[in-house]
Amino acid sequence: MTTAKESSSRRDRMIIYGLVTFIIVVLTIIALLLFPYVSSNREADDKADQLIAALDQAGARTPSHDQIVGVLGDDGGAICANPNAPLARATLLSQMANGSGGPGTRPVIVDERVVQGELLIIQIYCPENLAEFQQFVGDLATSDVAGE
């Protein structure tokens, strides 16, 4: 096996390395300037406080204020994008299974409190979707299986 003799000069390689470095730095700066940072506004703070109070009243563990603002923002984030879409419902239903994988997966009767958090989020962040989602949840087979 033979190796080819380098035909470019050190100066040429340094120019190419410098240009590539410059382009990467410029693209990084552009990406940082265009990246949509999560900004906390008053509406997001108020809704997060409402959700924390509602979850606390329901007896659920509450995430931190910053976590709620970061995930849900002021519009409910991914939960309120379209909670009644078939894919969102299928995702929720797939979490209500026995936990085995593949052909052994079976739906189970879940506790009534399983969907309570999502109902509270929809009630606070996107109440226009609440009635349809409540109807969907009302049709689920739930029971008091977890106890107190």
GROMACS .gro file of N, CA and C in nm:
model
  444
    1MET      N    1   0.084  -0.117   0.000
    1MET     CA    2   0.000   0.000   0.000
    1MET      C    3   0.089   0.124   0.000
    2THR      N    4   0.053   0.217  -0.085
    2THR     CA    5   0.132   0.340  -0.092
    2THR      C    6   0.051   0.456  -0.040
    3THR      N    7   0.119   0.553   0.011
    3THR     CA    8   0.052   0.675   0.057
    3THR      C    9   0.083   0.786  -0.041
    4ALA      N   10  -0.018   0.867  -0.062
    4ALA     CA   11  -0.001   0.978  -0.156
    4ALA      C   12   0.079   1.089  -0.089
    5LYS      N   13   0.161   1.153  -0.166
    5LYS     CA   14   0.239   1.263  -0.114
    5LYS      C   15   0.149   1.386  -0.104
    6GLU      N   16   0.160   1.456   0.007
    6GLU     CA   17   0.077   1.575   0.032
    6GLU      C   18   0.115   1.681  -0.070
    7SER      N   19   0.012   1.733  -0.140
    7SER     CA   20   0.041   1.830  -0.246
    7SER      C   21   0.006   1.972  -0.205
    8SER      N   22  -0.068   1.989  -0.095
    8SER     CA   23  -0.102   2.126  -0.053
    8SER      C   24   0.001   2.175   0.048
    9SER      N   25   0.019   2.304   0.046
    9SER     CA   26   0.118   2.362   0.136
    9SER      C   27   0.055   2.386   0.274
   10ARG      N   28   0.141   2.406   0.372
   10ARG     CA   29   0.094   2.432   0.508
   10ARG      C   30   0.008   2.558   0.509
   11ARG      N   31   0.045   2.657   0.434
   11ARG     CA   32  -0.030   2.783   0.428
   11ARG      C   33  -0.173   2.759   0.375
   12ASP      N   34  -0.188   2.678   0.271
   12ASP     CA   35  -0.320   2.646   0.215
   12ASP      C   36  -0.408   2.575   0.318
   13ARG      N   37  -0.348   2.478   0.389
   13ARG     CA   38  -0.426   2.406   0.491
   13ARG      C   39  -0.469   2.498   0.604
   14MET      N   40  -0.384   2.588   0.645
   14MET     CA   41  -0.418   2.681   0.752
   14MET      C   42  -0.531   2.775   0.709
   15ILE      N   43  -0.531   2.816   0.585
   15ILE     CA   44  -0.640   2.901   0.535
   15ILE      C   45  -0.772   2.824   0.539
   16ILE      N   46  -0.770   2.700   0.496
   16ILE     CA   47  -0.893   2.619   0.497
   16ILE      C   48  -0.940   2.597   0.641
   17TYR      N   49  -0.849   2.562   0.731
   17TYR     CA   50  -0.886   2.542   0.872
   17TYR      C   51  -0.944   2.671   0.932
   18GLY      N   52  -0.881   2.782   0.899
   18GLY     CA   53  -0.930   2.910   0.950
   18GLY      C   54  -1.070   2.943   0.899
   19LEU      N   55  -1.094   2.920   0.768
   19LEU     CA   56  -1.227   2.945   0.711
   19LEU      C   57  -1.333   2.854   0.772
   20VAL      N   58  -1.301   2.728   0.789
   20VAL     CA   59  -1.397   2.634   0.848
   20VAL      C   60  -1.427   2.675   0.993
   21THR      N   61  -1.326   2.712   1.068
   21THR     CA   62  -1.346   2.758   1.206
   21THR      C   63  -1.432   2.883   1.209
   22PHE      N   64  -1.403   2.977   1.120
   22PHE     CA   65  -1.481   3.102   1.114
   22PHE      C   66  -1.628   3.073   1.082
   23ILE      N   67  -1.652   2.985   0.986
   23ILE     CA   68  -1.790   2.950   0.948
   23ILE      C   69  -1.863   2.883   1.064
   24ILE      N   70  -1.795   2.794   1.134
   24ILE     CA   71  -1.859   2.727   1.249
   24ILE      C   72  -1.892   2.828   1.358
   25VAL      N   73  -1.802   2.920   1.386
   25VAL     CA   74  -1.829   3.023   1.488
   25VAL      C   75  -1.946   3.111   1.447
   26VAL      N   76  -1.951   3.153   1.322
   26VAL     CA   77  -2.061   3.236   1.274
   26VAL      C   78  -2.194   3.161   1.283
   27LEU      N   79  -2.197   3.035   1.240
   27LEU     CA   80  -2.320   2.956   1.248
   27LEU      C   81  -2.363   2.933   1.392
   28THR      N   82  -2.269   2.915   1.483
   28THR     CA   83  -2.302   2.899   1.624
   28THR      C   84  -2.365   3.026   1.680
   29ILE      N   85  -2.311   3.140   1.646
   29ILE     CA   86  -2.366   3.268   1.692
   29ILE      C   87  -2.506   3.288   1.636
   30ILE      N   88  -2.526   3.258   1.510
   30ILE     CA   89  -2.658   3.270   1.448
   30ILE      C   90  -2.758   3.177   1.517
   31ALA      N   91  -2.716   3.054   1.544
   31ALA     CA   92  -2.805   2.958   1.610
   31ALA      C   93  -2.843   3.007   1.750
   32LEU      N   94  -2.747   3.062   1.823
   32LEU     CA   95  -2.776   3.113   1.957
   32LEU      C   96  -2.872   3.232   1.953
   33LEU      N   97  -2.858   3.316   1.852
   33LEU     CA   98  -2.946   3.432   1.841
   33LEU      C   99  -3.088   3.393   1.798
   34LEU      N  100  -3.100   3.289   1.718
   34LEU     CA  101  -3.231   3.248   1.668
   34LEU      C  102  -3.303   3.148   1.757
   35PHE      N  103  -3.233   3.088   1.853
   35PHE     CA  104  -3.294   2.986   1.938
   35PHE      C  105  -3.403   3.048   2.023
   36PRO      N  106  -3.523   2.989   2.021
   36PRO     CA  107  -3.634   3.046   2.099
   36PRO      C  108  -3.622   3.010   2.247
   37TYR      N  109  -3.568   3.100   2.325
   37TYR     CA  110  -3.554   3.077   2.468
   37TYR      C  111  -3.690   3.082   2.535
   38VAL      N  112  -3.706   3.000   2.639
   38VAL     CA  113  -3.830   3.000   2.716
   38VAL      C  114  -3.828   3.125   2.802
   39SER      N  115  -3.925   3.207   2.781
   39SER     CA  116  -3.932   3.328   2.862
   39SER      C  117  -4.051   3.316   2.956
   40SER      N  118  -4.024   3.345   3.079
   40SER     CA  119  -4.130   3.339   3.180
   40SER      C  120  -4.205   3.472   3.177
   41ASN      N  121  -4.335   3.464   3.158
   41ASN     CA  122  -4.413   3.586   3.163
   41ASN      C  123  -4.516   3.574   3.274
   42ARG      N  124  -4.586   3.679   3.297
   42ARG     CA  125  -4.681   3.684   3.409
   42ARG      C  126  -4.792   3.580   3.393
   43GLU      N  127  -4.843   3.563   3.271
   43GLU     CA  128  -4.950   3.467   3.249
   43GLU      C  129  -4.903   3.324   3.278
   44ALA      N  130  -4.782   3.291   3.236
   44ALA     CA  131  -4.727   3.158   3.264
   44ALA      C  132  -4.710   3.137   3.414
   45ASP      N  133  -4.663   3.240   3.482
   45ASP     CA  134  -4.647   3.230   3.627
   45ASP      C  135  -4.780   3.211   3.698
   46ASP      N  136  -4.882   3.287   3.656
   46ASP     CA  137  -5.013   3.275   3.719
   46ASP      C  138  -5.074   3.136   3.696
   47LYS      N  139  -5.063   3.086   3.574
   47LYS     CA  140  -5.119   2.954   3.543
   47LYS      C  141  -5.043   2.844   3.617
   48ALA      N  142  -4.911   2.859   3.630
   48ALA     CA  143  -4.832   2.761   3.704
   48ALA      C  144  -4.875   2.759   3.851
   49ASP      N  145  -4.897   2.877   3.908
   49ASP     CA  146  -4.944   2.884   4.047
   49ASP      C  147  -5.081   2.820   4.062
   50GLN      N  148  -5.170   2.842   3.966
   50GLN     CA  149  -5.301   2.779   3.968
   50GLN      C  150  -5.289   2.627   3.964
   51LEU      N  151  -5.204   2.577   3.876
   51LEU     CA  152  -5.187   2.433   3.862
   51LEU      C  153  -5.127   2.372   3.988
   52ILE      N  154  -5.029   2.438   4.047
   52ILE     CA  155  -4.969   2.388   4.171
   52ILE      C  156  -5.074   2.380   4.281
   53ALA      N  157  -5.158   2.485   4.292
   53ALA     CA  158  -5.263   2.484   4.394
   53ALA      C  159  -5.365   2.373   4.368
   54ALA      N  160  -5.402   2.353   4.242
   54ALA     CA  161  -5.500   2.250   4.208
   54ALA      C  162  -5.443   2.110   4.233
   55LEU      N  163  -5.317   2.088   4.196
   55LEU     CA  164  -5.255   1.958   4.221
   55LEU      C  165  -5.239   1.932   4.371
   56ASP      N  166  -5.203   2.036   4.444
   56ASP     CA  167  -5.189   2.022   4.588
   56ASP      C  168  -5.323   1.990   4.653
   57GLN      N  169  -5.426   2.056   4.607
   57GLN     CA  170  -5.560   2.030   4.660
   57GLN      C  171  -5.606   1.888   4.626
   58ALA      N  172  -5.564   1.836   4.512
   58ALA     CA  173  -5.601   1.700   4.473
   58ALA      C  174  -5.516   1.595   4.544
   59GLY      N  175  -5.414   1.639   4.617
   59GLY     CA  176  -5.330   1.545   4.690
   59GLY      C  177  -5.216   1.487   4.609
   60ALA      N  178  -5.187   1.546   4.496
   60ALA     CA  179  -5.079   1.496   4.410
   60ALA      C  180  -4.948   1.566   4.444
   61ARG      N  181  -4.838   1.501   4.408
   61ARG     CA  182  -4.707   1.567   4.423
   61ARG      C  183  -4.699   1.678   4.320
   62THR      N  184  -4.643   1.790   4.359
   62THR     CA  185  -4.638   1.904   4.268
   62THR      C  186  -4.495   1.928   4.222
   63PRO      N  187  -4.477   1.946   4.093
   63PRO     CA  188  -4.344   1.985   4.043
   63PRO      C  189  -4.315   2.129   4.082
   64SER      N  190  -4.191   2.170   4.064
   64SER     CA  191  -4.155   2.307   4.099
   64SER      C  192  -4.219   2.406   4.001
   65HIS      N  193  -4.229   2.527   4.046
   65HIS     CA  194  -4.287   2.635   3.965
   65HIS      C  195  -4.210   2.650   3.834
   66ASP      N  196  -4.077   2.648   3.843
   66ASP     CA  197  -3.994   2.665   3.724
   66ASP      C  198  -4.012   2.550   3.625
   67GLN      N  199  -4.029   2.428   3.675
   67GLN     CA  200  -4.052   2.315   3.586
   67GLN      C  201  -4.183   2.331   3.510
   68ILE      N  202  -4.287   2.372   3.579
   68ILE     CA  203  -4.416   2.389   3.514
   68ILE      C  204  -4.410   2.499   3.409
   69VAL      N  205  -4.349   2.612   3.445
   69VAL     CA  206  -4.337   2.723   3.349
   69VAL      C  207  -4.254   2.680   3.230
   70GLY      N  208  -4.145   2.605   3.253
   70GLY     CA  209  -4.058   2.562   3.144
   70GLY      C  210  -4.125   2.464   3.050
   71VAL      N  211  -4.209   2.375   3.104
   71VAL     CA  212  -4.272   2.272   3.021
   71VAL      C  213  -4.402   2.322   2.958
   72LEU      N  214  -4.486   2.386   3.037
   72LEU     CA  215  -4.619   2.425   2.989
   72LEU      C  216  -4.626   2.568   2.938
   73GLY      N  217  -4.537   2.654   2.982
   73GLY     CA  218  -4.539   2.794   2.937
   73GLY      C  219  -4.669   2.862   2.971
   74ASP      N  220  -4.719   2.944   2.880
   74ASP     CA  221  -4.847   3.012   2.905
   74ASP      C  222  -4.960   2.954   2.820
   75ASP      N  223  -4.926   2.852   2.736
   75ASP     CA  224  -5.029   2.796   2.648
   75ASP      C  225  -5.053   2.646   2.669
   76GLY      N  226  -4.986   2.586   2.766
   76GLY     CA  227  -5.007   2.444   2.792
   76GLY      C  228  -4.913   2.352   2.719
   77GLY      N  229  -4.828   2.405   2.635
   77GLY     CA  230  -4.729   2.325   2.565
   77GLY      C  231  -4.789   2.214   2.481
   78ALA      N  232  -4.723   2.100   2.482
   78ALA     CA  233  -4.765   1.986   2.398
   78ALA      C  234  -4.899   1.929   2.442
   79ILE      N  235  -4.931   1.942   2.569
   79ILE     CA  236  -5.059   1.886   2.616
   79ILE      C  237  -5.177   1.957   2.551
   80CYS      N  238  -5.166   2.087   2.538
   80CYS     CA  239  -5.277   2.164   2.482
   80CYS      C  240  -5.267   2.183   2.331
   81ALA      N  241  -5.163   2.130   2.269
   81ALA     CA  242  -5.152   2.143   2.124
   81ALA      C  243  -5.275   2.085   2.057
   82ASN      N  244  -5.315   1.967   2.099
   82ASN     CA  245  -5.441   1.906   2.056
   82ASN      C  246  -5.464   1.781   2.141
   83PRO      N  247  -5.516   1.800   2.262
   83PRO     CA  248  -5.531   1.686   2.352
   83PRO      C  249  -5.634   1.583   2.306
   84ASN      N  250  -5.719   1.620   2.213
   84ASN     CA  251  -5.823   1.529   2.166
   84ASN      C  252  -5.790   1.463   2.033
   85ALA      N  253  -5.667   1.482   1.987
   85ALA     CA  254  -5.623   1.419   1.862
   85ALA      C  255  -5.608   1.269   1.884
   86PRO      N  256  -5.630   1.191   1.780
   86PRO     CA  257  -5.617   1.045   1.794
   86PRO      C  258  -5.480   1.000   1.846
   87LEU      N  259  -5.373   1.067   1.804
   87LEU     CA  260  -5.239   1.027   1.850
   87LEU      C  261  -5.222   1.056   1.998
   88ALA      N  262  -5.272   1.170   2.045
   88ALA     CA  263  -5.262   1.202   2.187
   88ALA      C  264  -5.342   1.103   2.271
   89ARG      N  265  -5.458   1.067   2.223
   89ARG     CA  266  -5.540   0.969   2.296
   89ARG      C  267  -5.475   0.831   2.295
   90ALA      N  268  -5.419   0.792   2.182
   90ALA     CA  269  -5.352   0.662   2.174
   90ALA      C  270  -5.232   0.657   2.267
   91THR      N  271  -5.160   0.766   2.277
   91THR     CA  272  -5.046   0.771   2.368
   91THR      C  273  -5.092   0.754   2.512
   92LEU      N  274  -5.198   0.822   2.548
   92LEU     CA  275  -5.252   0.810   2.683
   92LEU      C  276  -5.299   0.667   2.709
   93LEU      N  277  -5.370   0.610   2.614
   93LEU     CA  278  -5.420   0.474   2.632
   93LEU      C  279  -5.307   0.371   2.638
   94SER      N  280  -5.200   0.395   2.566
   94SER     CA  281  -5.087   0.300   2.568
   94SER      C  282  -5.019   0.299   2.704
   95GLN      N  283  -5.032   0.405   2.780
   95GLN     CA  284  -4.975   0.409   2.914
   95GLN      C  285  -5.062   0.338   3.016
   96MET      N  286  -5.184   0.304   2.977
   96MET     CA  287  -5.277   0.235   3.066
   96MET      C  288  -5.278   0.086   3.031
   97ALA      N  289  -5.162   0.024   3.039
   97ALA     CA  290  -5.148  -0.116   3.002
   97ALA      C  291  -5.075  -0.189   3.113
   98ASN      N  292  -5.067  -0.319   3.100
   98ASN     CA  293  -5.008  -0.401   3.206
   98ASN      C  294  -4.856  -0.395   3.212
   99GLY      N  295  -4.792  -0.335   3.118
   99GLY     CA  296  -4.648  -0.315   3.124
   99GLY      C  297  -4.565  -0.420   3.052
  100SER      N  298  -4.627  -0.526   3.007
  100SER     CA  299  -4.548  -0.625   2.932
  100SER      C  300  -4.531  -0.573   2.790
  101GLY      N  301  -4.431  -0.620   2.724
  101GLY     CA  302  -4.408  -0.573   2.589
  101GLY      C  303  -4.462  -0.668   2.485
  102GLY      N  304  -4.482  -0.617   2.367
  102GLY     CA  305  -4.521  -0.701   2.255
  102GLY      C  306  -4.661  -0.758   2.266
  103PRO      N  307  -4.677  -0.885   2.229
  103PRO     CA  308  -4.811  -0.943   2.223
  103PRO      C  309  -4.876  -0.963   2.360
  104GLY      N  310  -4.800  -0.951   2.468
  104GLY     CA  311  -4.857  -0.968   2.602
  104GLY      C  312  -4.920  -0.842   2.658
  105THR      N  313  -4.911  -0.732   2.587
  105THR     CA  314  -4.966  -0.606   2.636
  105THR      C  315  -5.119  -0.612   2.638
  106ARG      N  316  -5.174  -0.578   2.753
  106ARG     CA  317  -5.319  -0.578   2.769
  106ARG      C  318  -5.361  -0.450   2.840
  107PRO      N  319  -5.477  -0.397   2.802
  107PRO     CA  320  -5.527  -0.280   2.875
  107PRO      C  321  -5.569  -0.320   3.016
  108VAL      N  322  -5.561  -0.226   3.108
  108VAL     CA  323  -5.600  -0.253   3.246
  108VAL      C  324  -5.697  -0.147   3.293
  109ILE      N  325  -5.766  -0.177   3.400
  109ILE     CA  326  -5.852  -0.077   3.464
  109ILE      C  327  -5.762   0.005   3.555
  110VAL      N  328  -5.753   0.133   3.528
  110VAL     CA  329  -5.662   0.219   3.602
  110VAL      C  330  -5.738   0.295   3.710
  111ASP      N  331  -5.661   0.353   3.801
  111ASP     CA  332  -5.720   0.432   3.907
  111ASP      C  333  -5.778   0.561   3.849
  112GLU      N  334  -5.881   0.610   3.913
  112GLU     CA  335  -5.949   0.732   3.867
  112GLU      C  336  -5.855   0.852   3.867
  113ARG      N  337  -5.753   0.847   3.952
  113ARG     CA  338  -5.663   0.962   3.966
  113ARG      C  339  -5.556   0.969   3.857
  114VAL      N  340  -5.547   0.867   3.773
  114VAL     CA  341  -5.441   0.862   3.672
  114VAL      C  342  -5.450   0.981   3.576
  115VAL      N  343  -5.568   1.015   3.533
  115VAL     CA  344  -5.584   1.123   3.436
  115VAL      C  345  -5.617   1.257   3.501
  116GLN      N  346  -5.619   1.261   3.632
  116GLN     CA  347  -5.658   1.384   3.702
  116GLN      C  348  -5.560   1.499   3.674
  117GLY      N  349  -5.432   1.469   3.668
  117GLY     CA  350  -5.333   1.573   3.640
  117GLY      C  351  -5.353   1.634   3.502
  118GLU      N  352  -5.376   1.549   3.403
  118GLU     CA  353  -5.397   1.600   3.268
  118GLU      C  354  -5.527   1.680   3.260
  119LEU      N  355  -5.628   1.634   3.329
  119LEU     CA  356  -5.754   1.710   3.332
  119LEU      C  357  -5.734   1.848   3.393
  120LEU      N  358  -5.655   1.856   3.499
  120LEU     CA  359  -5.628   1.986   3.562
  120LEU      C  360  -5.550   2.077   3.469
  121ILE      N  361  -5.452   2.020   3.398
  121ILE     CA  362  -5.374   2.102   3.304
  121ILE      C  363  -5.464   2.156   3.194
  122ILE      N  364  -5.549   2.071   3.139
  122ILE     CA  365  -5.639   2.116   3.032
  122ILE      C  366  -5.738   2.218   3.086
  123GLN      N  367  -5.787   2.198   3.206
  123GLN     CA  368  -5.882   2.292   3.266
  123GLN      C  369  -5.820   2.430   3.283
  124ILE      N  370  -5.693   2.436   3.320
  124ILE     CA  371  -5.628   2.564   3.346
  124ILE      C  372  -5.572   2.626   3.220
  125TYR      N  373  -5.507   2.547   3.135
  125TYR     CA  374  -5.435   2.602   3.021
  125TYR      C  375  -5.517   2.609   2.891
  126CYS      N  376  -5.606   2.515   2.871
  126CYS     CA  377  -5.684   2.515   2.746
  126CYS      C  378  -5.826   2.466   2.774
  127PRO      N  379  -5.904   2.546   2.846
  127PRO     CA  380  -6.039   2.502   2.885
  127PRO      C  381  -6.133   2.477   2.767
  128GLU      N  382  -6.101   2.528   2.650
  128GLU     CA  383  -6.186   2.504   2.533
  128GLU      C  384  -6.185   2.357   2.491
  129ASN      N  385  -6.083   2.282   2.533
  129ASN     CA  386  -6.074   2.139   2.500
  129ASN      C  387  -6.123   2.049   2.612
  130LEU      N  388  -6.165   2.109   2.723
  130LEU     CA  389  -6.196   2.030   2.843
  130LEU      C  390  -6.317   1.940   2.826
  131ALA      N  391  -6.426   1.990   2.770
  131ALA     CA  392  -6.550   1.911   2.761
  131ALA      C  393  -6.528   1.783   2.681
  132GLU      N  394  -6.464   1.794   2.566
  132GLU     CA  395  -6.441   1.675   2.483
  132GLU      C  396  -6.347   1.577   2.552
  133PHE      N  397  -6.244   1.629   2.619
  133PHE     CA  398  -6.151   1.540   2.689
  133PHE      C  399  -6.218   1.473   2.808
  134GLN      N  400  -6.303   1.546   2.879
  134GLN     CA  401  -6.377   1.487   2.991
  134GLN      C  402  -6.468   1.374   2.943
  135GLN      N  403  -6.528   1.392   2.828
  135GLN     CA  404  -6.613   1.286   2.771
  135GLN      C  405  -6.528   1.162   2.740
  136PHE      N  406  -6.411   1.183   2.683
  136PHE     CA  407  -6.321   1.072   2.653
  136PHE      C  408  -6.279   1.001   2.781
  137VAL      N  409  -6.241   1.077   2.883
  137VAL     CA  410  -6.199   1.019   3.010
  137VAL      C  411  -6.316   0.949   3.079
  138GLY      N  412  -6.435   1.005   3.065
  138GLY     CA  413  -6.553   0.944   3.126
  138GLY      C  414  -6.585   0.808   3.067
  139ASP      N  415  -6.545   0.785   2.943
  139ASP     CA  416  -6.570   0.656   2.878
  139ASP      C  417  -6.467   0.549   2.914
  140LEU      N  418  -6.359   0.589   2.986
  140LEU     CA  419  -6.257   0.492   3.024
  140LEU      C  420  -6.304   0.408   3.141
  141ALA      N  421  -6.258   0.286   3.146
  141ALA     CA  422  -6.289   0.198   3.259
  141ALA      C  423  -6.191   0.229   3.372
  142THR      N  424  -6.238   0.302   3.473
  142THR     CA  425  -6.155   0.336   3.587
  142THR      C  426  -6.222   0.288   3.715
  143SER      N  427  -6.142   0.281   3.818
  143SER     CA  428  -6.194   0.237   3.947
  143SER      C  429  -6.098   0.288   4.054
  144ASP      N  430  -6.135   0.271   4.179
  144ASP     CA  431  -6.048   0.310   4.289
  144ASP      C  432  -5.957   0.192   4.322
  145VAL      N  433  -5.861   0.165   4.232
  145VAL     CA  434  -5.776   0.047   4.247
  145VAL      C  435  -5.649   0.074   4.327
  146ALA      N  436  -5.608   0.198   4.339
  146ALA     CA  437  -5.484   0.228   4.411
  146ALA      C  438  -5.509   0.248   4.559
  147GLY      N  439  -5.630   0.276   4.598
  147GLY     CA  440  -5.659   0.300   4.738
  147GLY      C  441  -5.602   0.433   4.782
  148GLU      N  442  -5.605   0.455   4.908
  148GLU     CA  443  -5.553   0.582   4.962
  148GLU      C  444  -5.412   0.569   5.009
   0.00000   0.00000   0.00000
